[in-house]
Every structure is written in C-alpha cells, then in structure tokens.
Amino acid sequence: MQAEVTPTVSARPDAAPPVSAPPEVIADPRSAMTPRFQLFFRWFAKRYFRHLQLDDATVARLRALEARGSVVYVMRYASRLDYFLFNALFARQGLRLSGFANSIGFWYYRPVAAALRAWARARREERAEGDASGLERRRARGLVEAGQSLFLFLRTERLREQLRGREAAVEQLSRQRDLLSEVVDVAASGRPVFLVPIALFWRKGPRTARRVLNLAYGAPTRPSDVAKVTGFLIAYRSLAINVGEAIDLTAFANERRAEGADAVVRKVRRSMLLFLYREERVVEGPALRPRHRVQEIVLQHPAVAAAIERHAVERRKTPEAARAEAESIFREIAAHMNSTLLALLNFAVTAVFKRLFSKIDEVGLDKVASYAKRHPVVLVPSHRSYFDFLVLSWLFYAHHLVPPHIAARENMGFGPFGYIFRRAGAFFLRARFDDPLYKEIFRRYLAYLVKEGFTQEFFIEGGRSRTGKTLSPRLGMLAWNLEAFVASQRRDLFFVPVAISYERLVEEGSMIEELEGGEKKPESMLGLMRARRVLRRRFGSVFVNFGEPISLAAALGGRSHLFAPERSEDDPERRALVERLGNELAERINWAVVANSTSVVAAAFLGEARRGLFRAELVARVREVLELLRLQDVRLTPALAAAEPDYAEAIDFMRRADLIESAQDPRGELLYYEESRRRALDVYRNALFHYLAAPSFLARRLLRGAREDQLRDDLAFWLDLFYTEFFVPKGTILGFQLDAFLDYFERIGTLERRDDALAVTEKGRPYFAFLAEQTLGLLESYYATFSALLAAPGPLSRKQLEKQAASQFERAALLGEVRRPEGANPVTVANAVELLARRGVLAVRASERGERTYARGPSFDELAALRERLAAALTSR
C-alpha cells in the first residue's frame, strides 16, 4: 500500500494526539526519537518537511496497531535522514515515537541539554554492559515487551564496513538477525507485535547498474549519508513512502512454532525483504545496463548470430561488415533511458501540460502498480494523439513508477527529439520488417526487455486513429511479446489495456484534413516549431483509465509450444491465438473508455437530422445518452458528472472550443454546429460509438417492427458484420445487455410488448429515430463501398478502391441515398474491404511491386445480398 505524501493543508496544534518520548528507562539514549529537535534540525524539518504528511488512512491504520501492541517498523537500509523524517512525521501526526533504531546515532538531534544527558547515559550503559551487541538486544526486547515502537534496519553496512571485508559484513548481518530474533521471541510468548515494512524513495526514475563500487554513492543501491543528503536537497519534493500491510508477528510465530525460532526469523526477514524488493522494483525498475552491454547481449544471441552470417553471405559482405551493420541496426532500435533526462523532461512536460490541459485524471494506476510488483506489465493504450505516450510516462513518473519502454515508429525519431525520446525510454521500429536481420535484432531486443522485466508500452492499433474509433489490432508486437515471454520462462506477464480520453484533441485540425482526403504530413522539427501556436489554446481535461489486465500465463494455458523457436509464425493455430488476444485487448480498451463532455454532447447533436437544437432539447438528448451509458456502467469524467443537471459547463466548453455556435431565437437559445464542424463532432462521438452501437441497431429494427427472436438475430448479424468497427463482445451484448436495453425501453415508455411482438410507442418514435441516426453514417459508408465493388470491372488496389468508394458516395449523396458526409473516409472504406476479404468475398493478391490488390473471391455472390441488407436497414431512419 502506498502512503500518499501530500502537502499539509492545516497544521493546527490540536490536529493530532499529543506525542511524548518513549519511556526513558528502556529507550535507547543513542537512537530513540525525540518529540523536540535542537535548533538547526527544527529549522531543517520546518523548511524541508512541512509540506509532507502521511495520508489519513495510513495514520489511522498505524494508530490502531499502536493501540493493540508493539509496532516494529522495518526498512532495508539504515539512514539518519529517513529516520529524521519519520520522527518529524510521527511527532506531527500523533504517532508513537520509536525508542530504538539499530546502527543509528540520533542523540545529537535533541535540544543541547537533552542531547548531552543522552550521550552521558549511553556512555555509562555501554561501560556497564561491556557487550554492545547484547545491550542492543536487551533494549529492543524491552521496548517490544513494553508495547512500544522501534525501527529495525535489515542492512546497515556502509562504505567503511564494506572496505573492512566480508568478516565485518557477516558480523553486521548476525547482529541484525539477533535483533529480529529477540522481537520474534517476544511475539512467540503471546505479546501482540506487528511488523510494518516501509520503503522510502527520495528520487524517481530507473537506477543504473554499476560494475564497481561508486565512492560517492556508497553502494549500488544504498547511498552514503553525504550523497543521500545532497540528493535530498535537490529533489526533496519527489518523495514516496510505501507503507506495507502489517504482519501480525504473534500469530505468524504461533502458526510456525513447530518449525523452530530460527526458521521463523528467516521467514519473517525474507517476507520483509520481498516486500521491499517489490516496492523498489516498481519505482526503479530493473537496473539499466550500459547500452554497449545490452548490444552485446542481443547480438550474441544464437539466432542473431546466425542472421548476421546469412546476411553476410546473401549480401556478399565480410563478417566484420555484417557485424557492423547489425550494431548500427541495434543503435537504431534501442532505447537509452536516463534518469537525469527523465527528470528534465518531466519538468518541461509538466509545464506544457499545465498550459494545454485543465486536468489529467487517472483511475486504476494503483492496480497496475500492484501487478508490476510481481510480474512485468505491458501497457496497451488507445492511440488518438501524439500526447498519449507523454501522458502515460508523465503519470508513471509522477506516481513514483518507472516509466515504460515505448515502442515508437521511426518517424518519431526526427531531429533532436529522437535523442530525447530515446532517453525517455522510446525504442524505434521501422514501418516495414522486410529485412530479416533487422527483424531478428528487433525481436531479440524485445525478448531482452521481457526477460529483464522492463515495463513496456506499445500501441496495438499501429498508428493514431483518425476517426476516434479503435482500429483493428496490429499483431506483430503482440506475437513477439508472446514469443519472448515463453522464451524468458517467466511465471507471468500482464497486458494492461489503457483508454485515454481527451475533451479536445490537439491534432484535431490535421486529423480532419486527413479524413477529408488530405495527405498525412510527416513529423518534423518545423512542424513542432509551428505547434507553438497550440500552446496559446486550452484543450480541456484528459482522463486515463487503466482497464482489467490480461494474464499471459492464463491466456496461453497449455499452448506455450505454439511459440517455440522452431514454430512458424504463419502457423494457423498460433495466428488464431494471437488474433483472439489482440481482439480481446481491443475490446478491453474500448470498454475502458470514459465518457467526457465533448463525446456526449457530440452524440446528442449527431443523433438529429438537423444541425440545431434549442438548449432544452440538447440537454434532454444529453440526458438520454447518459442514461444509456449508465445502463452499461460506463464511467463519466468528474467534469461531466459535476455538470448535472443542466450540463451548462459541458455545453459552454463546446462553444469555447468552436465546435458549436449559439444564436438567439424568440423561442429560446439555439445551439447549432456549422457544416464544416460535422466531421470533428463525428470524431469525438466515435469515442463512445461502441457503447451506442447495440442500442442504435435495436432502434433501427424496432422502427420497422420485430419479434424478440428476430430482434436478437438482427442484432447478432450487425455485431458480427461490424465487429472491427466496434470491438464489442457479442456474447455479453446478447446474453445480458439486450434484455437490459429492452427492459429500459419499456420502463421509460418508448416500447410495448404486444403478445410476441415489440411495438414502438408514439413517445418512442423520436427517441428511436435519434438512436438509429447514430449508425447512419457507418451504414451509408459500407453501402457505398459495397456498391462500388459490385460495379468494379476487375482487380483494384486499396487506393483505387478508396477512390471508387468516394465517387460512389458522392453520387449517392446527389441522389439522396446518403446524407452523412462524415461516413465517407478512407478508414471506414478500408475496414469494409478487409471485412469482405476475411469473408472470402474478395481475394487478396500481391502485385509485382508488393502492393495488395483485391479481386472477386469465391464468395463474391454474397456481396449483393449484403448490400441489400444494408439498403433495408437504411430505410429505418
């Protein structure tokens, strides 16, 4: 559990119970915490700790433990700075102060007179005892028996102790285990004792692997006091405290009494170290090796070595030249994450986000962190904006999670930004994998990331969606991750679907231009310089929802053999499994999408044949959309939920964004959109399209009249036909949601059951017409595409098909057969063509230049029937 460390809002003297020092008789005069600091440390705590506090839930939990017995806080490394911080926090928030900490000299933090008395007392006790180790054990035992609190550090070695050699290190470890033994012995006697593990981080970002001892840093993972204080002064606001769940040591010892005291001590220590290791793993990630070392690991893999040899023979190159080319390819691909640059980039990105967005909210990141403590995770986000990867990395960094390694297309590696993105964790891939050597090196690099346990991120849609809907999954990265997981022999790996929702897209203008037939502009320095104009505008809020992860071990079951090295990538069973997993990820991304103001208001407008609505009419339509969303348990953004009941802020945001306009009419305020904004509204509405699809198809059929069994068959047909448009699970819709929709329609008085038929009421006709209108543009687009294919004289390329479909759409519009111009776009045409190819209606061939062409397939006769089914559906308007 992570204890939030947040700014102190009000520090009233009576905000916490009074705190006193531990009983002086048994407290350690050298290391016991103090309720009052000497002048310098009092100033230091006020200057650097005053903005920090443990969250209320953690404080309440710790107080409850204190009321029951002794609380022993366990940390990995001894640190005066950490101990000082907890002294200040415990004193401020009314928690019991620690009476002992091993290997910590803390007496001089007290006021001068108290410090001198403590020092003198410590000297007397040490002379009387003679054995320092025995005195430590007696103090720790006495505090636990008295029900007090203390700190145990599992590792206390410092640079000077490391230099003293192995014997000193063994002695230190033995002393620490002896202290834990005393605590366990008291617990075994029946006294209530609770162990609370704590992980504290003063810095963010990954750590770099060090091959030799760094004198400034002290040890690979344990900084010296000087280095730690220096680092703290630089980044003291970047603090994370993870307070783990308490272990009831009394119950733990009693359950294992038969195993013996030594075994219990070993298990307790192992449990504490495991918690601390997992906390460090999710914050720091695996150690970053030098890039030349990663290159050596990847290129030495037998599969890569064999690919280099083949490359040398096929290209008639020397082995040295082929090896040099392989090294160049590796450098082209590999990330080079750097903590310092991440900190600088975080500073810059935070400033940009504050300027562009009013807020960035997230849900589910804590759940992702809990998975990442045990197994590697691969983030699979939706892709609507170039800001997607920045938003995710920024969120991870802000929450003390190591940012992911991100698969980025090579077009993002332009200019100095390629250098920056690479050090922020981006690794680059080409658009085409037609070079066998490049493909093998890329696969092995991916396998290295999986084996080492790095968090990954890739966009399963391949590129940004221009329509607002989720694109069909690209399965290459997914298949190679499966392959890498099997080869790594890890126990599990989790794919985490992520839905990122924007109230307003920064790239809205260029996306609309491309949907209207404009050429996609390549990324460049000049383009980013021109984007300075963007910083003068506001784009509302961003909401990131982390969906339910998919366990790869569970998804594979007993089919790991499908991804063995000797298995062909074209194996039908393997491809079917990858496709099912890709589709499930697309479904989970869709069902994690959060409804925001822009999408809901856009849906309210586009459900009408007219372009304008009176404000009261618009508010009524917004409520109808929201009721359907709530019926499906769709999460709403806080801003949208707060806009009830009149949704004035949501509507005003649309006006400020120039998506809609306002005019006064004698009958009231008229809200409308210009024809030129229709396509933009369609993009925003499409973010919710999958939630509205089933109700829309139901409405379309109900307007024509149907029995319930006919309605079910009709809905099943459309969900199958348009699966890659919506990625909705047909079983869930037909098995549960269909009945829920029909009950809801009856409840609001729009539908009646008459014997075995379903009849639309007078009140229901405008309502169902509104719902039916949501899918009109999609049906018109498919109708025009199917008509163009029926009239095509022979095989056509994708571009020729798109051109023919656009021409057909224009002619149909002139004849009044279609009236939703936003339906005509290359993405929907491509989806229609791929649908027909999968059904065998079209046959896919490769031209001499490697381009795909589409000819009549064995099931081409089905096309006319499909078009007629669309034509019949289009009559329900």
PDB file of N, CA and C in Angstrom, residues 688-748:
ATOM      1  N   LEU A 688     -17.350   7.098 -28.216  1.00  0.00           N
ATOM      2  CA  LEU A 688     -18.402   6.361 -27.498  1.00  0.00           C
ATOM      3  C   LEU A 688     -19.209   5.463 -28.429  1.00  0.00           C
ATOM      4  N   PHE A 689     -18.797   5.347 -29.676  1.00  0.00           N
ATOM      5  CA  PHE A 689     -19.599   4.664 -30.694  1.00  0.00           C
ATOM      6  C   PHE A 689     -19.948   3.234 -30.283  1.00  0.00           C
ATOM      7  N   HIS A 690     -18.983   2.533 -29.672  1.00  0.00           N
ATOM      8  CA  HIS A 690     -19.201   1.131 -29.311  1.00  0.00           C
ATOM      9  C   HIS A 690     -20.260   0.991 -28.216  1.00  0.00           C
ATOM     10  N   TYR A 691     -20.429   2.028 -27.392  1.00  0.00           N
ATOM     11  CA  TYR A 691     -21.483   1.988 -26.377  1.00  0.00           C
ATOM     12  C   TYR A 691     -22.866   2.231 -26.982  1.00  0.00           C
ATOM     13  N   LEU A 692     -22.909   2.937 -28.109  1.00  0.00           N
ATOM     14  CA  LEU A 692     -24.190   3.296 -28.726  1.00  0.00           C
ATOM     15  C   LEU A 692     -24.590   2.343 -29.848  1.00  0.00           C
ATOM     16  N   ALA A 693     -23.670   1.460 -30.259  1.00  0.00           N
ATOM     17  CA  ALA A 693     -23.927   0.614 -31.422  1.00  0.00           C
ATOM     18  C   ALA A 693     -25.130  -0.296 -31.223  1.00  0.00           C
ATOM     19  N   ALA A 694     -25.138  -1.088 -30.145  1.00  0.00           N
ATOM     20  CA  ALA A 694     -26.245  -2.028 -29.939  1.00  0.00           C
ATOM     21  C   ALA A 694     -27.585  -1.299 -29.787  1.00  0.00           C
ATOM     22  N   PRO A 695     -27.683  -0.242 -28.953  1.00  0.00           N
ATOM     23  CA  PRO A 695     -28.965   0.473 -28.892  1.00  0.00           C
ATOM     24  C   PRO A 695     -29.397   1.041 -30.247  1.00  0.00           C
ATOM     25  N   SER A 696     -28.446   1.486 -31.057  1.00  0.00           N
ATOM     26  CA  SER A 696     -28.791   2.054 -32.355  1.00  0.00           C
ATOM     27  C   SER A 696     -29.349   0.994 -33.299  1.00  0.00           C
ATOM     28  N   PHE A 697     -28.710  -0.168 -33.361  1.00  0.00           N
ATOM     29  CA  PHE A 697     -29.209  -1.234 -34.239  1.00  0.00           C
ATOM     30  C   PHE A 697     -30.561  -1.762 -33.743  1.00  0.00           C
ATOM     31  N   LEU A 698     -30.734  -1.828 -32.418  1.00  0.00           N
ATOM     32  CA  LEU A 698     -32.028  -2.233 -31.872  1.00  0.00           C
ATOM     33  C   LEU A 698     -33.109  -1.234 -32.288  1.00  0.00           C
ATOM     34  N   ALA A 699     -32.793   0.045 -32.159  1.00  0.00           N
ATOM     35  CA  ALA A 699     -33.761   1.083 -32.517  1.00  0.00           C
ATOM     36  C   ALA A 699     -34.124   1.000 -33.995  1.00  0.00           C
ATOM     37  N   ARG A 700     -33.126   0.779 -34.836  1.00  0.00           N
ATOM     38  CA  ARG A 700     -33.355   0.723 -36.283  1.00  0.00           C
ATOM     39  C   ARG A 700     -34.327  -0.415 -36.628  1.00  0.00           C
ATOM     40  N   ARG A 701     -34.149  -1.570 -35.982  1.00  0.00           N
ATOM     41  CA  ARG A 701     -35.034  -2.702 -36.276  1.00  0.00           C
ATOM     42  C   ARG A 701     -36.413  -2.516 -35.621  1.00  0.00           C
ATOM     43  N   LEU A 702     -36.439  -1.943 -34.426  1.00  0.00           N
ATOM     44  CA  LEU A 702     -37.723  -1.731 -33.749  1.00  0.00           C
ATOM     45  C   LEU A 702     -38.625  -0.788 -34.532  1.00  0.00           C
ATOM     46  N   LEU A 703     -38.028   0.192 -35.211  1.00  0.00           N
ATOM     47  CA  LEU A 703     -38.829   1.124 -36.011  1.00  0.00           C
ATOM     48  C   LEU A 703     -39.501   0.411 -37.187  1.00  0.00           C
ATOM     49  N   ARG A 704     -38.913  -0.705 -37.606  1.00  0.00           N
ATOM     50  CA  ARG A 704     -39.518  -1.494 -38.696  1.00  0.00           C
ATOM     51  C   ARG A 704     -40.476  -2.550 -38.160  1.00  0.00           C
ATOM     52  N   GLY A 705     -40.466  -2.788 -36.828  1.00  0.00           N
ATOM     53  CA  GLY A 705     -41.303  -3.819 -36.225  1.00  0.00           C
ATOM     54  C   GLY A 705     -40.566  -5.148 -36.181  1.00  0.00           C
ATOM     55  N   ALA A 706     -40.651  -5.840 -35.050  1.00  0.00           N
ATOM     56  CA  ALA A 706     -39.944  -7.116 -34.920  1.00  0.00           C
ATOM     57  C   ALA A 706     -40.430  -7.876 -33.701  1.00  0.00           C
ATOM     58  N   ARG A 707     -40.324  -9.216 -33.788  1.00  0.00           N
ATOM     59  CA  ARG A 707     -40.482 -10.046 -32.610  1.00  0.00           C
ATOM     60  C   ARG A 707     -39.126 -10.088 -31.887  1.00  0.00           C
ATOM     61  N   GLU A 708     -39.133 -10.554 -30.655  1.00  0.00           N
ATOM     62  CA  GLU A 708     -37.891 -10.531 -29.875  1.00  0.00           C
ATOM     63  C   GLU A 708     -36.835 -11.450 -30.482  1.00  0.00           C
ATOM     64  N   ASP A 709     -37.254 -12.619 -31.009  1.00  0.00           N
ATOM     65  CA  ASP A 709     -36.273 -13.519 -31.615  1.00  0.00           C
ATOM     66  C   ASP A 709     -35.682 -12.905 -32.886  1.00  0.00           C
ATOM     67  N   GLN A 710     -36.504 -12.193 -33.657  1.00  0.00           N
ATOM     68  CA  GLN A 710     -35.994 -11.510 -34.848  1.00  0.00           C
ATOM     69  C   GLN A 710     -35.022 -10.394 -34.458  1.00  0.00           C
ATOM     70  N   LEU A 711     -35.363  -9.718 -33.390  1.00  0.00           N
ATOM     71  CA  LEU A 711     -34.519  -8.628 -32.909  1.00  0.00           C
ATOM     72  C   LEU A 711     -33.141  -9.169 -32.499  1.00  0.00           C
ATOM     73  N   ARG A 712     -33.144 -10.299 -31.823  1.00  0.00           N
ATOM     74  CA  ARG A 712     -31.886 -10.903 -31.386  1.00  0.00           C
ATOM     75  C   ARG A 712     -31.047 -11.335 -32.589  1.00  0.00           C
ATOM     76  N   ASP A 713     -31.671 -11.963 -33.567  1.00  0.00           N
ATOM     77  CA  ASP A 713     -30.935 -12.402 -34.760  1.00  0.00           C
ATOM     78  C   ASP A 713     -30.391 -11.200 -35.542  1.00  0.00           C
ATOM     79  N   ASP A 714     -31.219 -10.157 -35.652  1.00  0.00           N
ATOM     80  CA  ASP A 714     -30.802  -8.970 -36.390  1.00  0.00           C
ATOM     81  C   ASP A 714     -29.597  -8.310 -35.717  1.00  0.00           C
ATOM     82  N   LEU A 715     -29.648  -8.190 -34.385  1.00  0.00           N
ATOM     83  CA  LEU A 715     -28.539  -7.567 -33.656  1.00  0.00           C
ATOM     84  C   LEU A 715     -27.272  -8.413 -33.772  1.00  0.00           C
ATOM     85  N   ALA A 716     -27.427  -9.728 -33.694  1.00  0.00           N
ATOM     86  CA  ALA A 716     -26.260 -10.617 -33.830  1.00  0.00           C
ATOM     87  C   ALA A 716     -25.611 -10.437 -35.196  1.00  0.00           C
ATOM     88  N   PHE A 717     -26.402 -10.287 -36.232  1.00  0.00           N
ATOM     89  CA  PHE A 717     -25.862 -10.096 -37.585  1.00  0.00           C
ATOM     90  C   PHE A 717     -25.024  -8.819 -37.652  1.00  0.00           C
ATOM     91  N   TRP A 718     -25.555  -7.701 -37.144  1.00  0.00           N
ATOM     92  CA  TRP A 718     -24.824  -6.435 -37.247  1.00  0.00           C
ATOM     93  C   TRP A 718     -23.569  -6.419 -36.380  1.00  0.00           C
ATOM     94  N   LEU A 719     -23.662  -7.039 -35.205  1.00  0.00           N
ATOM     95  CA  LEU A 719     -22.471  -7.080 -34.340  1.00  0.00           C
ATOM     96  C   LEU A 719     -21.371  -7.914 -34.972  1.00  0.00           C
ATOM     97  N   ASP A 720     -21.752  -8.977 -35.671  1.00  0.00           N
ATOM     98  CA  ASP A 720     -20.758  -9.783 -36.393  1.00  0.00           C
ATOM     99  C   ASP A 720     -20.168  -9.002 -37.563  1.00  0.00           C
ATOM    100  N   LEU A 721     -21.053  -8.392 -38.357  1.00  0.00           N
ATOM    101  CA  LEU A 721     -20.603  -7.700 -39.559  1.00  0.00           C
ATOM    102  C   LEU A 721     -19.672  -6.539 -39.209  1.00  0.00           C
ATOM    103  N   PHE A 722     -20.004  -5.811 -38.162  1.00  0.00           N
ATOM    104  CA  PHE A 722     -19.252  -4.598 -37.824  1.00  0.00           C
ATOM    105  C   PHE A 722     -18.339  -4.791 -36.612  1.00  0.00           C
ATOM    106  N   TYR A 723     -17.888  -6.022 -36.383  1.00  0.00           N
ATOM    107  CA  TYR A 723     -17.065  -6.273 -35.192  1.00  0.00           C
ATOM    108  C   TYR A 723     -15.830  -5.378 -35.155  1.00  0.00           C
ATOM    109  N   THR A 724     -15.145  -5.234 -36.280  1.00  0.00           N
ATOM    110  CA  THR A 724     -13.921  -4.443 -36.275  1.00  0.00           C
ATOM    111  C   THR A 724     -14.180  -2.941 -36.255  1.00  0.00           C
ATOM    112  N   GLU A 725     -15.438  -2.539 -36.327  1.00  0.00           N
ATOM    113  CA  GLU A 725     -15.781  -1.131 -36.131  1.00  0.00           C
ATOM    114  C   GLU A 725     -15.993  -0.816 -34.647  1.00  0.00           C
ATOM    115  N   PHE A 726     -16.506  -1.809 -33.901  1.00  0.00           N
ATOM    116  CA  PHE A 726     -16.883  -1.545 -32.509  1.00  0.00           C
ATOM    117  C   PHE A 726     -16.078  -2.330 -31.488  1.00  0.00           C
ATOM    118  N   PHE A 727     -15.636  -3.526 -31.848  1.00  0.00           N
ATOM    119  CA  PHE A 727     -14.970  -4.427 -30.905  1.00  0.00           C
ATOM    120  C   PHE A 727     -15.801  -4.587 -29.628  1.00  0.00           C
ATOM    121  N   VAL A 728     -17.041  -5.002 -29.820  1.00  0.00           N
ATOM    122  CA  VAL A 728     -17.906  -5.282 -28.677  1.00  0.00           C
ATOM    123  C   VAL A 728     -18.074  -6.798 -28.567  1.00  0.00           C
ATOM    124  N   PRO A 729     -18.060  -7.334 -27.355  1.00  0.00           N
ATOM    125  CA  PRO A 729     -18.237  -8.789 -27.178  1.00  0.00           C
ATOM    126  C   PRO A 729     -19.692  -9.187 -27.415  1.00  0.00           C
ATOM    127  N   LYS A 730     -19.948  -9.884 -28.502  1.00  0.00           N
ATOM    128  CA  LYS A 730     -21.318 -10.230 -28.877  1.00  0.00           C
ATOM    129  C   LYS A 730     -22.006 -11.049 -27.798  1.00  0.00           C
ATOM    130  N   GLY A 731     -21.275 -11.947 -27.157  1.00  0.00           N
ATOM    131  CA  GLY A 731     -21.875 -12.788 -26.116  1.00  0.00           C
ATOM    132  C   GLY A 731     -22.420 -11.962 -24.965  1.00  0.00           C
ATOM    133  N   THR A 732     -21.677 -10.942 -24.548  1.00  0.00           N
ATOM    134  CA  THR A 732     -22.130 -10.090 -23.448  1.00  0.00           C
ATOM    135  C   THR A 732     -23.368  -9.300 -23.844  1.00  0.00           C
ATOM    136  N   ILE A 733     -23.359  -8.766 -25.075  1.00  0.00           N
ATOM    137  CA  ILE A 733     -24.491  -7.963 -25.547  1.00  0.00           C
ATOM    138  C   ILE A 733     -25.753  -8.812 -25.614  1.00  0.00           C
ATOM    139  N   LEU A 734     -25.663  -9.977 -26.256  1.00  0.00           N
ATOM    140  CA  LEU A 734     -26.851 -10.811 -26.453  1.00  0.00           C
ATOM    141  C   LEU A 734     -27.266 -11.525 -25.180  1.00  0.00           C
ATOM    142  N   GLY A 735     -26.289 -11.860 -24.341  1.00  0.00           N
ATOM    143  CA  GLY A 735     -26.602 -12.639 -23.148  1.00  0.00           C
ATOM    144  C   GLY A 735     -27.097 -11.820 -21.978  1.00  0.00           C
ATOM    145  N   PHE A 736     -26.778 -10.536 -21.957  1.00  0.00           N
ATOM    146  CA  PHE A 736     -27.156  -9.721 -20.800  1.00  0.00           C
ATOM    147  C   PHE A 736     -27.722  -8.363 -21.185  1.00  0.00           C
ATOM    148  N   GLN A 737     -26.976  -7.629 -22.027  1.00  0.00           N
ATOM    149  CA  GLN A 737     -27.361  -6.238 -22.267  1.00  0.00           C
ATOM    150  C   GLN A 737     -28.629  -6.099 -23.097  1.00  0.00           C
ATOM    151  N   LEU A 738     -28.901  -7.032 -24.003  1.00  0.00           N
ATOM    152  CA  LEU A 738     -30.112  -6.938 -24.820  1.00  0.00           C
ATOM    153  C   LEU A 738     -31.359  -6.867 -23.942  1.00  0.00           C
ATOM    154  N   ASP A 739     -31.472  -7.770 -22.984  1.00  0.00           N
ATOM    155  CA  ASP A 739     -32.633  -7.758 -22.083  1.00  0.00           C
ATOM    156  C   ASP A 739     -32.660  -6.480 -21.256  1.00  0.00           C
ATOM    157  N   ALA A 740     -31.479  -6.004 -20.840  1.00  0.00           N
ATOM    158  CA  ALA A 740     -31.429  -4.773 -20.047  1.00  0.00           C
ATOM    159  C   ALA A 740     -31.905  -3.579 -20.867  1.00  0.00           C
ATOM    160  N   PHE A 741     -31.516  -3.535 -22.145  1.00  0.00           N
ATOM    161  CA  PHE A 741     -31.953  -2.437 -23.015  1.00  0.00           C
ATOM    162  C   PHE A 741     -33.475  -2.471 -23.200  1.00  0.00           C
ATOM    163  N   LEU A 742     -34.011  -3.661 -23.493  1.00  0.00           N
ATOM    164  CA  LEU A 742     -35.454  -3.771 -23.732  1.00  0.00           C
ATOM    165  C   LEU A 742     -36.259  -3.409 -22.476  1.00  0.00           C
ATOM    166  N   ASP A 743     -35.785  -3.870 -21.311  1.00  0.00           N
ATOM    167  CA  ASP A 743     -36.467  -3.508 -20.062  1.00  0.00           C
ATOM    168  C   ASP A 743     -36.436  -2.001 -19.852  1.00  0.00           C
ATOM    169  N   TYR A 744     -35.294  -1.394 -20.165  1.00  0.00           N
ATOM    170  CA  TYR A 744     -35.169   0.051 -20.002  1.00  0.00           C
ATOM    171  C   TYR A 744     -36.111   0.788 -20.960  1.00  0.00           C
ATOM    172  N   PHE A 745     -36.172   0.332 -22.213  1.00  0.00           N
ATOM    173  CA  PHE A 745     -37.065   0.981 -23.180  1.00  0.00           C
ATOM    174  C   PHE A 745     -38.521   0.891 -22.719  1.00  0.00           C
ATOM    175  N   GLU A 746     -38.883  -0.251 -22.153  1.00  0.00           N
ATOM    176  CA  GLU A 746     -40.249  -0.392 -21.623  1.00  0.00           C
ATOM    177  C   GLU A 746     -40.472   0.544 -20.445  1.00  0.00           C
ATOM    178  N   ARG A 747     -39.473   0.611 -19.581  1.00  0.00           N
ATOM    179  CA  ARG A 747     -39.622   1.393 -18.352  1.00  0.00           C
ATOM    180  C   ARG A 747     -39.818   2.883 -18.639  1.00  0.00           C
ATOM    181  N   ILE A 748     -39.178   3.403 -19.687  1.00  0.00           N
ATOM    182  CA  ILE A 748     -39.307   4.835 -19.994  1.00  0.00           C
ATOM    183  C   ILE A 748     -40.469   5.114 -20.947  1.00  0.00           C
TER     184      ILE A 748
END
